[in-house]
Amino acid sequence: MKIFCVGRNYVAHAKELGNDVPEEPVIFMKPKSALLQLHTPFYYPEFTNELHYECELVLRISKNGKYIQERHASKYYNGLTVGIDFTARDIQNELKKKGLPWEKAKSWDNSAVIGKWIDISPELNKKDINFSMYKNKELVQKGHTANMIFTFDQIVAHISNYFSLNIGDLIFTGTPAGVGECVVGDELEGFFESEKLFELSVK
Ligand code: ZN
């Protein structure tokens, strides 16, 4: 199982971190060990002093493929959830400054959180999905798929030009504006429309 992540897929988020709006998707990966298993506590990692949440929609790949065309891409995923791409922002800033890879900031154990899966039905309008995250019952991030720079289908097609996609692979599709810090004791809740898909406390 592979975990792909898209960086800078919302204009407002790219700008809040001082980045340019990309011309093609920015892709990075997390290993399988990054996935927080169900009913496992999440611990604040000891190597960072600036842990950021990034709430994102996550796709579940349901069919093996390579060189997938955009117009066929929707046949390759069947599940959607809300998750967190946890980021050690202090480490990422250091790595970015030096032009080094991001893995130490992004791909550590349990840095990928996913919620309960929603099956993608033909009736679901993928251009009109609201998702959000609350920290300690306060709204901190609010996303809408119409504001994505690259659509689900474009992302799947693009990734498959470089990597084969396999059943069970996950794609974090980027975070909207409003990323921020969390500390021990924070309670995070992720919503797809009005349905809560995950809750997590930082230990
Ligand atoms: Zn992210």
Short mmCIF file of C-alpha atoms and ligand atoms in Angstrom, two decimals:
data_model
loop_
_atom_site.label_atom_id
_atom_site.label_comp_id
_atom_site.label_asym_id
_atom_site.label_seq_id
_atom_site.Cartn_x
_atom_site.Cartn_y
_atom_site.Cartn_z
CA MET A 1 0.00 0.00 0.00
CA LYS A 2 1.28 3.43 -0.94
CA ILE A 3 0.21 6.83 0.34
CA PHE A 4 0.45 9.76 -2.05
CA CYS A 5 -0.06 13.35 -1.00
CA VAL A 6 -0.65 16.45 -3.05
CA GLY A 7 0.99 19.65 -1.87
CA ARG A 8 -0.41 23.12 -2.63
CA ASN A 9 -3.71 22.14 -4.23
CA TYR A 10 -5.63 25.17 -2.96
CA VAL A 11 -4.55 28.67 -3.94
CA ALA A 12 -5.26 30.18 -0.53
CA HIS A 13 -3.15 27.54 1.22
CA ALA A 14 -0.20 27.86 -1.19
CA LYS A 15 -0.22 31.59 -0.44
CA GLU A 16 -0.51 31.27 3.33
CA LEU A 17 2.79 29.35 3.34
CA GLY A 18 4.38 31.77 0.87
CA ASN A 19 4.50 29.29 -2.02
CA ASP A 20 3.76 29.80 -5.71
CA VAL A 21 0.64 28.25 -7.22
CA PRO A 22 1.95 25.13 -8.99
CA GLU A 23 1.52 24.41 -12.70
CA GLU A 24 1.43 20.68 -12.12
CA PRO A 25 0.58 18.75 -8.94
CA VAL A 26 3.27 18.67 -6.25
CA ILE A 27 3.45 15.01 -5.16
CA PHE A 28 5.14 13.44 -2.16
CA MET A 29 4.69 10.12 -0.41
CA LYS A 30 4.33 8.65 3.03
CA PRO A 31 5.22 5.01 3.76
CA LYS A 32 2.67 2.48 4.98
CA SER A 33 3.99 2.91 8.53
CA ALA A 34 2.74 6.52 8.43
CA LEU A 35 -0.88 5.39 8.59
CA LEU A 36 -2.32 5.71 12.09
CA GLN A 37 -4.16 2.48 12.75
CA LEU A 38 -7.69 2.51 14.07
CA HIS A 39 -8.04 2.74 17.87
CA THR A 40 -4.37 3.67 18.20
CA PRO A 41 -3.54 6.82 20.18
CA PHE A 42 -1.78 9.68 18.44
CA TYR A 43 1.28 10.97 20.31
CA TYR A 44 2.92 14.35 19.75
CA PRO A 45 6.27 13.46 18.14
CA GLU A 46 9.32 14.33 20.22
CA PHE A 47 11.36 15.68 17.28
CA THR A 48 9.19 18.71 16.55
CA ASN A 49 8.12 21.86 18.34
CA GLU A 50 5.63 22.91 15.68
CA LEU A 51 3.17 20.17 14.82
CA HIS A 52 0.66 21.30 12.18
CA TYR A 53 -2.59 19.66 11.10
CA GLU A 54 -3.57 19.68 7.43
CA CYS A 55 -7.11 18.46 6.94
CA GLU A 56 -7.62 16.88 3.51
CA LEU A 57 -9.96 14.77 1.44
CA VAL A 58 -8.48 11.32 0.86
CA LEU A 59 -9.20 8.99 -2.06
CA ARG A 60 -9.04 5.19 -1.94
CA ILE A 61 -7.78 3.48 -5.09
CA SER A 62 -9.97 0.52 -6.11
CA LYS A 63 -8.40 -0.65 -9.35
CA ASN A 64 -4.80 -1.20 -10.47
CA GLY A 65 -3.65 1.19 -13.17
CA LYS A 66 -0.81 2.96 -14.91
CA TYR A 67 -0.94 5.79 -17.48
CA ILE A 68 -4.58 6.42 -16.60
CA GLN A 69 -6.30 9.01 -18.76
CA GLU A 70 -8.14 11.77 -16.98
CA ARG A 71 -11.44 10.83 -18.57
CA HIS A 72 -11.15 7.27 -17.20
CA ALA A 73 -9.70 8.21 -13.83
CA SER A 74 -12.94 8.12 -11.86
CA LYS A 75 -13.13 4.35 -12.38
CA TYR A 76 -9.95 3.92 -10.34
CA TYR A 77 -11.19 5.12 -6.93
CA ASN A 78 -14.31 4.28 -5.02
CA GLY A 79 -13.92 5.70 -1.52
CA LEU A 80 -13.51 9.10 -0.01
CA THR A 81 -12.78 10.22 3.51
CA VAL A 82 -11.38 13.14 5.46
CA GLY A 83 -7.94 12.82 7.00
CA ILE A 84 -4.98 14.70 8.41
CA ASP A 85 -1.58 15.07 6.78
CA PHE A 86 0.33 15.83 9.99
CA THR A 87 3.40 17.96 9.36
CA ALA A 88 6.36 18.92 11.50
CA ARG A 89 6.36 22.48 10.13
CA ASP A 90 9.58 23.57 11.83
CA ILE A 91 11.43 20.66 10.25
CA GLN A 92 9.76 21.20 6.88
CA ASN A 93 10.80 24.87 6.87
CA GLU A 94 14.41 23.90 7.57
CA LEU A 95 14.39 21.25 4.83
CA LYS A 96 12.75 23.58 2.33
CA LYS A 97 15.34 26.26 3.00
CA LYS A 98 18.11 23.77 2.18
CA GLY A 99 16.24 22.29 -0.79
CA LEU A 100 16.15 18.89 0.89
CA PRO A 101 13.40 16.23 0.71
CA TRP A 102 10.43 16.51 3.08
CA GLU A 103 10.18 12.99 4.50
CA LYS A 104 11.39 13.83 8.01
CA ALA A 105 8.71 16.53 8.20
CA LYS A 106 5.87 14.62 6.58
CA SER A 107 6.33 10.87 6.47
CA TRP A 108 7.01 9.76 10.04
CA ASP A 109 5.07 7.03 11.84
CA ASN A 110 1.37 7.85 12.36
CA SER A 111 1.54 11.11 10.40
CA ALA A 112 -1.36 10.05 8.15
CA VAL A 113 -4.79 9.93 9.75
CA ILE A 114 -7.90 8.82 7.94
CA GLY A 115 -11.55 8.77 8.91
CA LYS A 116 -14.42 6.43 8.15
CA TRP A 117 -14.84 5.72 4.43
CA ILE A 118 -17.69 7.05 2.33
CA ASP A 119 -18.47 5.02 -0.79
CA ILE A 120 -18.46 7.22 -3.87
CA SER A 121 -21.84 6.81 -5.52
CA PRO A 122 -22.64 8.01 -9.05
CA GLU A 123 -24.92 10.64 -7.52
CA LEU A 124 -22.08 12.30 -5.61
CA ASN A 125 -21.17 15.60 -7.24
CA LYS A 126 -17.42 15.64 -6.75
CA LYS A 127 -17.22 19.33 -7.62
CA ASP A 128 -19.48 20.21 -4.71
CA ILE A 129 -18.10 18.63 -1.55
CA ASN A 130 -17.65 20.53 1.68
CA PHE A 131 -15.29 19.27 4.35
CA SER A 132 -14.04 20.81 7.54
CA MET A 133 -12.05 20.34 10.69
CA TYR A 134 -12.69 21.51 14.21
CA LYS A 135 -10.05 21.93 16.90
CA ASN A 136 -11.45 21.90 20.42
CA LYS A 137 -14.95 22.43 18.93
CA GLU A 138 -13.84 25.51 16.99
CA LEU A 139 -13.85 25.54 13.17
CA VAL A 140 -10.25 25.79 11.92
CA GLN A 141 -10.35 24.54 8.31
CA LYS A 142 -13.07 24.56 5.73
CA GLY A 143 -12.59 23.22 2.22
CA HIS A 144 -14.68 22.91 -0.89
CA THR A 145 -13.72 20.78 -3.88
CA ALA A 146 -14.56 23.58 -6.34
CA ASN A 147 -11.50 25.39 -4.96
CA MET A 148 -9.05 22.61 -5.77
CA ILE A 149 -6.45 23.55 -8.37
CA PHE A 150 -6.27 19.94 -9.61
CA THR A 151 -9.38 17.72 -9.54
CA PHE A 152 -9.44 14.16 -8.21
CA ASP A 153 -9.31 12.86 -11.80
CA GLN A 154 -6.39 15.08 -12.77
CA ILE A 155 -4.46 14.01 -9.67
CA VAL A 156 -5.04 10.29 -10.29
CA ALA A 157 -4.04 10.63 -13.95
CA HIS A 158 -0.94 12.65 -13.08
CA ILE A 159 0.30 10.30 -10.34
CA SER A 160 -0.22 7.27 -12.61
CA ASN A 161 2.20 8.69 -15.16
CA TYR A 162 4.99 8.16 -12.64
CA PHE A 163 3.77 5.43 -10.26
CA SER A 164 1.52 2.45 -10.80
CA LEU A 165 -1.58 2.75 -8.68
CA ASN A 166 -2.74 -0.33 -6.81
CA ILE A 167 -5.88 -1.31 -5.00
CA GLY A 168 -5.76 0.13 -1.48
CA ASP A 169 -3.40 2.99 -2.24
CA LEU A 170 -4.43 6.30 -0.69
CA ILE A 171 -4.21 9.82 -2.07
CA PHE A 172 -4.34 12.86 0.21
CA THR A 173 -5.60 15.55 -2.13
CA GLY A 174 -4.24 18.68 -0.47
CA THR A 175 -5.24 21.01 2.30
CA PRO A 176 -7.24 24.24 2.14
CA ALA A 177 -6.15 27.37 3.98
CA GLY A 178 -6.22 27.45 7.75
CA VAL A 179 -3.46 25.00 8.64
CA GLY A 180 -2.17 25.55 12.11
CA GLU A 181 -0.51 24.26 15.18
CA CYS A 182 -1.78 21.69 17.61
CA VAL A 183 -0.54 20.78 21.05
CA VAL A 184 -0.97 17.96 23.52
CA GLY A 185 -4.56 17.83 24.68
CA ASP A 186 -6.11 19.17 21.48
CA GLU A 187 -9.17 17.39 20.13
CA LEU A 188 -9.49 17.32 16.33
CA GLU A 189 -12.67 16.37 14.48
CA GLY A 190 -13.04 15.97 10.71
CA PHE A 191 -16.28 16.33 8.82
CA PHE A 192 -17.50 15.40 5.35
CA GLU A 193 -20.46 17.75 4.88
CA SER A 194 -22.17 17.43 8.28
CA GLU A 195 -21.02 13.88 8.98
CA LYS A 196 -18.19 13.40 11.45
CA LEU A 197 -15.64 10.94 10.02
CA PHE A 198 -12.87 11.11 12.61
CA GLU A 199 -12.01 12.41 16.02
CA LEU A 200 -8.55 12.35 17.43
CA SER A 201 -6.90 13.63 20.55
CA VAL A 202 -3.25 14.62 20.62
CA LYS A 203 -1.57 12.77 23.51
ZN ZN B 1 -0.96 18.13 2.97
#
